[in-house]
Tab-separated table of C-alpha atoms and ligand atoms in Angstrom:
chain	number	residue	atom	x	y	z
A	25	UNK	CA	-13.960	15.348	-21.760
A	26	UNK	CA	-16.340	13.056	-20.088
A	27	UNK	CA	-14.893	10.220	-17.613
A	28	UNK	CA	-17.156	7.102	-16.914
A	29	UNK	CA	-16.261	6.696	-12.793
A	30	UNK	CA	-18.444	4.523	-10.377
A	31	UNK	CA	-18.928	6.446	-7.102
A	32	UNK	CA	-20.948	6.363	-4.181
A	33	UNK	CA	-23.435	9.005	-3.486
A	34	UNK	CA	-23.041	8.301	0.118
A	35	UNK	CA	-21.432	7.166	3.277
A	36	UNK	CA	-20.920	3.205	2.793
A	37	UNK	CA	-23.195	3.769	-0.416
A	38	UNK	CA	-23.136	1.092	-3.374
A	39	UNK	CA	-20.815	2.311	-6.136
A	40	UNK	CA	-23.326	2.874	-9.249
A	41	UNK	CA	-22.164	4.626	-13.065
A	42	UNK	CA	-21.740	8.391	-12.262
A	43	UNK	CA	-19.830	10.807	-15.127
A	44	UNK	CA	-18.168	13.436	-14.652
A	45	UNK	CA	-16.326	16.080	-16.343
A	46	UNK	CA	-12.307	16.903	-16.647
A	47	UNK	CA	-12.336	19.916	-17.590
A	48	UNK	CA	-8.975	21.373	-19.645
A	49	UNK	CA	-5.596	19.556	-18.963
A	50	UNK	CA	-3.513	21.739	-16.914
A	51	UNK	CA	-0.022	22.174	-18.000
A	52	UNK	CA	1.665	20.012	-15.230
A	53	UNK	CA	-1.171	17.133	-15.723
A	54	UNK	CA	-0.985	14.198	-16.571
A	55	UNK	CA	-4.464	11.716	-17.868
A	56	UNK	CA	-4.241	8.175	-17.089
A	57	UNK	CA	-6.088	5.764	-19.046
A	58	UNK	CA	-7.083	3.411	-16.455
A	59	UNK	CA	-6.887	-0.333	-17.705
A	60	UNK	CA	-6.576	-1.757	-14.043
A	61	UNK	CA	-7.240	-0.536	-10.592
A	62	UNK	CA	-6.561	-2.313	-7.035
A	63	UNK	CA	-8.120	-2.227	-4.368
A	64	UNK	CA	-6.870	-0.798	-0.911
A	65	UNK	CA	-8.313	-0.758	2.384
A	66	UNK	CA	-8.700	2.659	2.081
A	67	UNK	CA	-10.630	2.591	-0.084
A	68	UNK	CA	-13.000	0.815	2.270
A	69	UNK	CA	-12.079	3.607	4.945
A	70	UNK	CA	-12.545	6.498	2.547
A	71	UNK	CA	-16.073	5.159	1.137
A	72	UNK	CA	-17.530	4.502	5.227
A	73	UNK	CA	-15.729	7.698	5.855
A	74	UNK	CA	-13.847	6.321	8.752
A	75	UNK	CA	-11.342	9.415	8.626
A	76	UNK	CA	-13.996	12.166	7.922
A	77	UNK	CA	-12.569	13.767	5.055
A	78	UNK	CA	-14.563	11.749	2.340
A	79	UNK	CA	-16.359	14.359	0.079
A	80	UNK	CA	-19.466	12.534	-2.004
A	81	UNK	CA	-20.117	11.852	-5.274
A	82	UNK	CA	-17.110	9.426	-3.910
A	83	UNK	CA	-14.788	7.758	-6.465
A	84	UNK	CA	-12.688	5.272	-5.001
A	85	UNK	CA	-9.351	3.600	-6.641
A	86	UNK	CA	-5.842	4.687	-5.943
A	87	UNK	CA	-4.027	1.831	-7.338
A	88	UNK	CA	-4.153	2.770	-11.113
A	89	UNK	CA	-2.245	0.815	-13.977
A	90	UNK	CA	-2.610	1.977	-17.201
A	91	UNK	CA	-1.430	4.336	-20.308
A	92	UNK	CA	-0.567	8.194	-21.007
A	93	UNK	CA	-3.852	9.521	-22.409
A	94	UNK	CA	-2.524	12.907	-22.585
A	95	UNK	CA	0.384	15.431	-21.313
A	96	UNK	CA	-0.121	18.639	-19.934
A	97	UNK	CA	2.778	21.183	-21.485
A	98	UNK	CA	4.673	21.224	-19.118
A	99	UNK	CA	5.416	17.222	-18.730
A	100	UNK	CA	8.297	16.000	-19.945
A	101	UNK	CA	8.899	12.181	-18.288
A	102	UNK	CA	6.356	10.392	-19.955
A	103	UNK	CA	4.088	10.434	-23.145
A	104	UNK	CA	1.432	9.550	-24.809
A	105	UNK	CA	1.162	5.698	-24.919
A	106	UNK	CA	3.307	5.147	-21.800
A	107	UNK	CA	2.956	2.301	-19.919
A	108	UNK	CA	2.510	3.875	-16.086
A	109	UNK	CA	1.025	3.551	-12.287
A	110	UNK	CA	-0.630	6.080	-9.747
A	111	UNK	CA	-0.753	5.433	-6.331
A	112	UNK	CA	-2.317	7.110	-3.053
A	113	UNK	CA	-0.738	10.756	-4.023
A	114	UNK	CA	-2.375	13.044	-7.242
A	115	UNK	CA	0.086	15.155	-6.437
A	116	UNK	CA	2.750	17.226	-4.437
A	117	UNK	CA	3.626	21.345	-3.824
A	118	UNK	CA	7.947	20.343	-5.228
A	119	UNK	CA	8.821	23.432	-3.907
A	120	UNK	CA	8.143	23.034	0.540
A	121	UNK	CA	11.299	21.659	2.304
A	122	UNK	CA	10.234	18.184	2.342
A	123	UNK	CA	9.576	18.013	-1.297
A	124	UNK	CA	12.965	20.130	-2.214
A	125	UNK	CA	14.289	16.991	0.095
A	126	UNK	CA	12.813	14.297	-2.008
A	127	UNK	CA	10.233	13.230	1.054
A	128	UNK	CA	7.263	13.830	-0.943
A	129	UNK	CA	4.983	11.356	0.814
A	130	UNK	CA	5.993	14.013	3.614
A	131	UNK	CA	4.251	16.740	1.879
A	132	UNK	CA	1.753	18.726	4.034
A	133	UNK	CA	-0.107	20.080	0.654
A	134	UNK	CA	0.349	16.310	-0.576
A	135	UNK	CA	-3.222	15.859	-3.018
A	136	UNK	CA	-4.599	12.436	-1.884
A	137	UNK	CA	-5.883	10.863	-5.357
A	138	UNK	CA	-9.509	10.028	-3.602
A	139	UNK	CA	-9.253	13.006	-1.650
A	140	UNK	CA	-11.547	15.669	-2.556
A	141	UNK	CA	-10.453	14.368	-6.251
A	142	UNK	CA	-11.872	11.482	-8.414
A	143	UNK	CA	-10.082	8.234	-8.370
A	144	UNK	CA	-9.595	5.408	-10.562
A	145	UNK	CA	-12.569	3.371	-10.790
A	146	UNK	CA	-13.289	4.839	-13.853
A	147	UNK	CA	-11.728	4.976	-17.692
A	148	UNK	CA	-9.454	8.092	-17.222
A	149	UNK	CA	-7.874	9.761	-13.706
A	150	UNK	CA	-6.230	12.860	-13.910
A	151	UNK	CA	-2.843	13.929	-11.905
A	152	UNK	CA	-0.076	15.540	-11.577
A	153	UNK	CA	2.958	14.307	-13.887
A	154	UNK	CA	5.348	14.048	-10.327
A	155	UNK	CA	2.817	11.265	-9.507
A	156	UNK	CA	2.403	9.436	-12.436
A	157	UNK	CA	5.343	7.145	-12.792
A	158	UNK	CA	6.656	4.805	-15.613
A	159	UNK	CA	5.935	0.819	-15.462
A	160	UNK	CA	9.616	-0.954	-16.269
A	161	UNK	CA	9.640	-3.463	-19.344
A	162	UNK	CA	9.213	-6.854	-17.610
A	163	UNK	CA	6.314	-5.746	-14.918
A	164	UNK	CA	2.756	-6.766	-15.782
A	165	UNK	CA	0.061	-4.149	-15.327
A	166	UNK	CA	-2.321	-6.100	-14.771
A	167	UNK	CA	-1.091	-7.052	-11.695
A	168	UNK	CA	1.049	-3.995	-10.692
A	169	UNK	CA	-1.589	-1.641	-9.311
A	170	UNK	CA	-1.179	-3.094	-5.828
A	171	UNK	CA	2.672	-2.314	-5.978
A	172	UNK	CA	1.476	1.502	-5.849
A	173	UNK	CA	-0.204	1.509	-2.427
A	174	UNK	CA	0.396	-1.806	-0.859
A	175	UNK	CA	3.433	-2.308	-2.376
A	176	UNK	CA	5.125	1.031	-1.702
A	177	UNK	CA	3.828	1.021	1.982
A	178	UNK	CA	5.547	-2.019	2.933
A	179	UNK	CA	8.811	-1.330	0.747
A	180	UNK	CA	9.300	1.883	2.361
A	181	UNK	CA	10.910	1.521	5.419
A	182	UNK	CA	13.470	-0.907	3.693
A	183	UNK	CA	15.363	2.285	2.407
A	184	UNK	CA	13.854	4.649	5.102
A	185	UNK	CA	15.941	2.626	7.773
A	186	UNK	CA	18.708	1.609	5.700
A	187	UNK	CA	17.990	-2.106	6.297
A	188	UNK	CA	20.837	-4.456	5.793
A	189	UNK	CA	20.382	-7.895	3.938
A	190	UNK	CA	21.448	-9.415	7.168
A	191	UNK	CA	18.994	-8.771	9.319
A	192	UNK	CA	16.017	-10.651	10.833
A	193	UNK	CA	12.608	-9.608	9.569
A	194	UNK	CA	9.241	-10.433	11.258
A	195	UNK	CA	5.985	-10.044	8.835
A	196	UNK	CA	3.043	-9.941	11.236
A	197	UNK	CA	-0.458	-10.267	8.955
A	198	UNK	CA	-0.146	-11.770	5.257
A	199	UNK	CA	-2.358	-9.869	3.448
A	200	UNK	CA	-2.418	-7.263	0.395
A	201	UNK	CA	0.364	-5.805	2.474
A	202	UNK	CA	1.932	-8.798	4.275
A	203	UNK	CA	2.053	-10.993	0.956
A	204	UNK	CA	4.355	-8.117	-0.819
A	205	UNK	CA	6.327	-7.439	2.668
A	206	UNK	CA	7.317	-10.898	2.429
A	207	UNK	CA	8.505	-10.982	-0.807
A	208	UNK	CA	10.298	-8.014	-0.668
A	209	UNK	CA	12.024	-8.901	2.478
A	210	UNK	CA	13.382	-11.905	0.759
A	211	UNK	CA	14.526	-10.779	-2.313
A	212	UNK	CA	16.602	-7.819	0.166
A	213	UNK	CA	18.360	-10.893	1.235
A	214	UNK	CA	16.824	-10.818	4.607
A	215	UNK	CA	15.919	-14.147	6.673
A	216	UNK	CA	11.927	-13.674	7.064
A	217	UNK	CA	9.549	-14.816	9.251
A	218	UNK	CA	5.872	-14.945	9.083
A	219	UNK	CA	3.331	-14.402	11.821
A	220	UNK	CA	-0.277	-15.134	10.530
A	221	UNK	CA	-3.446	-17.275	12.426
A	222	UNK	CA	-4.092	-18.677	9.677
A	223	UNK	CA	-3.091	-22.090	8.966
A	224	UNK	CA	-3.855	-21.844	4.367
A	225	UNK	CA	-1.625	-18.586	4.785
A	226	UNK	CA	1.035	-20.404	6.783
A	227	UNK	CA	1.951	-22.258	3.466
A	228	UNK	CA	1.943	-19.896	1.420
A	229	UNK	CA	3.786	-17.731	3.187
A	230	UNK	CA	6.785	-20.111	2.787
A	231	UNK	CA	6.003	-20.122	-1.123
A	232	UNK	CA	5.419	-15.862	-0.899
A	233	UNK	CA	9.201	-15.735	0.672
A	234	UNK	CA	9.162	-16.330	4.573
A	235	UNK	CA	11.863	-18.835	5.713
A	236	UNK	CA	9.497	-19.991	8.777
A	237	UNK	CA	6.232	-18.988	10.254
A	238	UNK	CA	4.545	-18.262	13.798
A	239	UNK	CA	1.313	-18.648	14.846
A	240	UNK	CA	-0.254	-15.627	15.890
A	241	UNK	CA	-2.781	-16.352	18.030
A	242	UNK	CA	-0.206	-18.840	20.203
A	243	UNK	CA	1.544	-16.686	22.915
A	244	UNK	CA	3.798	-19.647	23.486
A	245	UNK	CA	4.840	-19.608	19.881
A	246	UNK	CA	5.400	-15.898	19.557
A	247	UNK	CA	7.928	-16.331	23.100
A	248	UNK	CA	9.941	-18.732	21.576
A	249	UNK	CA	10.649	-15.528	18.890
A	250	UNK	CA	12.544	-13.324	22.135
A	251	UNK	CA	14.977	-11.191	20.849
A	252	UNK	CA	15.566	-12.328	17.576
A	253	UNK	CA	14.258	-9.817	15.092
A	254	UNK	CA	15.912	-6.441	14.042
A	255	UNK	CA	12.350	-5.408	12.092
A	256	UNK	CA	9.084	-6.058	12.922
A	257	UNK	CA	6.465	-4.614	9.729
A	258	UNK	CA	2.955	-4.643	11.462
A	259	UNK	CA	0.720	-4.521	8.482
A	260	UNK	CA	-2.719	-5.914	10.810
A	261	UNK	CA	-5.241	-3.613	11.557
A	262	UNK	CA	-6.878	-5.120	14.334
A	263	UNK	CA	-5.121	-4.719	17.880
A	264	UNK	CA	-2.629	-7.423	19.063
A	265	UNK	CA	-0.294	-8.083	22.588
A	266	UNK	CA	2.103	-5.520	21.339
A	267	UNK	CA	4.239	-6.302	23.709
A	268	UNK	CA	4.810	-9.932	23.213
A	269	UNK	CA	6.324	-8.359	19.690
A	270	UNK	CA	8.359	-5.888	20.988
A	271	UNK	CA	9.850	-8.879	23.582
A	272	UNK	CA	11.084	-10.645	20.163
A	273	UNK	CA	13.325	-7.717	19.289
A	274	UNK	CA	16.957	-7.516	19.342
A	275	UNK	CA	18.016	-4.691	20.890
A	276	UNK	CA	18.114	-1.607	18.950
A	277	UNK	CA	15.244	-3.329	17.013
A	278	UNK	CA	12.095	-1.457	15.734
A	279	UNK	CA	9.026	-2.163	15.461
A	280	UNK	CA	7.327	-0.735	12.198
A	281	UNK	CA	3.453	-0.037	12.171
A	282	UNK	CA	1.800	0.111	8.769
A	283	UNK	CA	-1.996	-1.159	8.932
A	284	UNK	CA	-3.585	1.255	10.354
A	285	UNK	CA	-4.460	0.898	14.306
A	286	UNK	CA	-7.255	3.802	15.430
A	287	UNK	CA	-6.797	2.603	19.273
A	288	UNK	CA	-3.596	3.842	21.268
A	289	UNK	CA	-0.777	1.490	21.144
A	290	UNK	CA	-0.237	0.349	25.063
A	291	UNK	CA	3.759	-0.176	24.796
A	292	UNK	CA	5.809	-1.224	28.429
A	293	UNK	CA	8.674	1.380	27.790
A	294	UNK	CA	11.083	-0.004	30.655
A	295	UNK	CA	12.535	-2.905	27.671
A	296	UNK	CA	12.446	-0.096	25.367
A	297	UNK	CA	14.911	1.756	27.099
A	298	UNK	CA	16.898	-1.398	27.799
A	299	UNK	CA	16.399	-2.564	24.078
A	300	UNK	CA	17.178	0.715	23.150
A	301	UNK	CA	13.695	-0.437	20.760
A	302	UNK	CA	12.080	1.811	18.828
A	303	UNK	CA	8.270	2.449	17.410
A	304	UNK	CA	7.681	3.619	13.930
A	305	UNK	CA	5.107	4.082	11.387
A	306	UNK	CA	5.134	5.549	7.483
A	307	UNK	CA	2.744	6.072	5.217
A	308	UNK	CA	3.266	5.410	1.720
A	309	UNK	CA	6.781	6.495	-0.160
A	310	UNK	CA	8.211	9.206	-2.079
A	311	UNK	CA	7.769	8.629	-5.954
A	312	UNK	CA	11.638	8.606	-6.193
A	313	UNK	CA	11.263	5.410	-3.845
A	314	UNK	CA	8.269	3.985	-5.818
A	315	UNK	CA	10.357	4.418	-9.096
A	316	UNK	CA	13.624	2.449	-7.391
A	317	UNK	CA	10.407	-0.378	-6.085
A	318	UNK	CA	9.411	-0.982	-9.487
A	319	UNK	CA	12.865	-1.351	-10.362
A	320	UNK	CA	13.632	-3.655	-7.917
A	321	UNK	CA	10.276	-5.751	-8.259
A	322	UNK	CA	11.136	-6.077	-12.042
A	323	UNK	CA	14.619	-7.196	-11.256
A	324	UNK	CA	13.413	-9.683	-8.564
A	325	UNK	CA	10.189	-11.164	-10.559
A	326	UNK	CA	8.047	-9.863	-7.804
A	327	UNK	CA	4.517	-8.578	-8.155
A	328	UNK	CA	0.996	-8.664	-6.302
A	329	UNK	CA	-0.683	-11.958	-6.186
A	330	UNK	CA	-4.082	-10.664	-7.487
A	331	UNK	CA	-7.723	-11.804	-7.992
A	332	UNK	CA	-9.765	-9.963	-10.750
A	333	UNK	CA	-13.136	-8.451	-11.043
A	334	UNK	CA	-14.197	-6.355	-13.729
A	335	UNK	CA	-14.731	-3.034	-13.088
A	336	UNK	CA	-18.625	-3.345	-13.510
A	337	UNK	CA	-19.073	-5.658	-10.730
A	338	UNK	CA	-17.095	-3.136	-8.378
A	339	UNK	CA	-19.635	-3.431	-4.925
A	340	UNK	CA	-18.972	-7.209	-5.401
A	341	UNK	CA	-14.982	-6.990	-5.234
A	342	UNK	CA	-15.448	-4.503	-2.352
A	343	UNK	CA	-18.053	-7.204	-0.427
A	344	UNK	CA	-14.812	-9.601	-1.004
A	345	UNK	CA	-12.717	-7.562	0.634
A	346	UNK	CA	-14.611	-6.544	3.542
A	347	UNK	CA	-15.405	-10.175	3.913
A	348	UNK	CA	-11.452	-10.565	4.180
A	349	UNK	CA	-11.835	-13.367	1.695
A	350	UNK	CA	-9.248	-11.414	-0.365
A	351	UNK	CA	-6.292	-13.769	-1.672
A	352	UNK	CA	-4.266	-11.421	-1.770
A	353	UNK	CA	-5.155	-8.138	-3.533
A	354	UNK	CA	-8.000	-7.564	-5.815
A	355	UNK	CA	-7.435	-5.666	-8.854
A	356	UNK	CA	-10.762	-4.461	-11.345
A	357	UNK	CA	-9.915	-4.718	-14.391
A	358	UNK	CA	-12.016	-1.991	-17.258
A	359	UNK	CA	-14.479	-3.556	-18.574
B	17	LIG	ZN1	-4.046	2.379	-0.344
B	18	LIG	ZN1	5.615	19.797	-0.723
């Protein structure tokens, strides 16, 4: 079988038509017909390989909505027809102790959908069936892709850390991560706050879930937050005064880091110890979590807050986003 991808041929390349073949469907395989794909930062990383383990002809896409195209023999959870996502995982070992312990993400053997495999900017992705989970009734695909990466990334540490609906939750960035954070956050009961620069995000913030918001850039602002919050999700990826943040943690507060930081974190460790604080980070979620998300979003009403391009114009949706004129995810749709 022939899939119609767009890749780039090299680093930070445009993406142009580029077809490849599947080859047979292995028995634990599952083929996705892609009908939408989101777009992730990493993708961004992956194509400028920023983490040097990009292999070219590079097909981007890791946020994949769409149906069952086929079932390897072996697969037994979904069909033919099925409505169902993919995110940043292709697949997992199931057999090493963090697998057997339901910590997939975890995985050492994990297979990275873009890496060193074809994503989904194309018409078909292959994976394996663990991976490839079921989109609930009431959640629209079209605007679900986001849920897999983004959406799981920032939902995560909500059951990794038990977190109760009474405590105090800080957002800092609202973004394709921040913009879900928030809504999760308030739909887990939790009283939210927003810290974004910018002053059109500010209001929608309030609308996306957040309760109040803080300036970012305003030192003053952020020191009226001391010792309030119990979470902190980081979901920036530029460097900040982390440790104006960690002073607006309770004690035994933690501060979560999810965008991606490439520089050393410089962290005073004396209210640390005081604070008994502590400094975490998580990529991604198991696809037992991911499953429980999409129940949860299609309980709660929530879903990405997208902008569409069709798939054709692909190098223009990526220019968007690396223009960080995204509002908040962008999602290609097959064309
Ligand atoms: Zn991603
Ligand atoms: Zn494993």
């Amino acid at each position: 079988m022939i899939v119609n991808a767009y890749a780039a041929s090299e680093k930070n390349g445009p993406l142009k038509p580029f077809q490849y073949e599947l080859g047979p469907i292995g028995p634990q395989d599952v083929d996705i017909s892609v009908e939408h794909c989101g777009i992730c930062h990493s993708d961004l990383s992956m194509l400028q390989n920023e983490w040097e383990m990009t292999a070219y002809p590079f097909v981007p896409g890791h946020e994949v909505t769409g149906t069952v195209a086929a079932v390897g023999a072996q697969v037994t959870h979904v069909a033919v027809g099925d409505r169902v996502g993919l995110g940043w995982h292709a697949g997992y070992c199931m057999t090493c102790q963090e697998c057997l312990d339901g910590h997939h993400n975890m995985c050492a053997t994990a297979a990275g959908t873009i890496v060193g495999r074809h994503g989904g900017f194309a018409d078909t992705v292959r994976a394996r069936g663990a991976s490839v989970i079921r989109l609930p009734e009431g959640i629209d695909s079209s605007k679900a892709g986001p849920l897999f990466c983004g959406g799981i990334t920032v939902f995560n540490p909500f059951v990794q850390y038990e977190i109760p609906p009474t405590a105090r939750v800080g957002v800092m960035g609202i973004g394709g991560l921040g913009h879900l954070a928030l809504q999760f956050a308030h739909a887990w009961g939790c009283r939210v706050t927003a810290f974004t620069s910018s002053g059109s995000k500010q209001a929608e913030a309030l609308k996306l879930g957040a309760h109040d918001t803080i300036n970012s850039r305003d030192p003053a602002a952020i020191a009226t937050a001391r010792g309030q919050f119990d979470l902190l999700l980081c979901t920036v990826n530029v460097r900040l005064d982390w440790n104006a943040y960690l002073a607006t943690l309770k004690p035994r507060g933690r501060l979560h880091f999810l965008g991606v930081q490439t520089e050393p974190l410089d962290l005073n460790m004396i209210p640390m110890l005081f604070g008994q604080l502590s400094v975490s980070s998580s990529p991604v979620g198991s696809p037992g979590t991911i499953a429980r998300m999409l129940t949860f979003c299609d309980t709660h009403g929530i879903n990405a807050v997208t902008e569409h391009f069709p798939m054709s114009r692909v190098n223009e949706a990526l220019a968007h986003l690396h223009e960080g004129k995204a509002r908040y995810r962008i999602v290609l749709d097959r064309d």
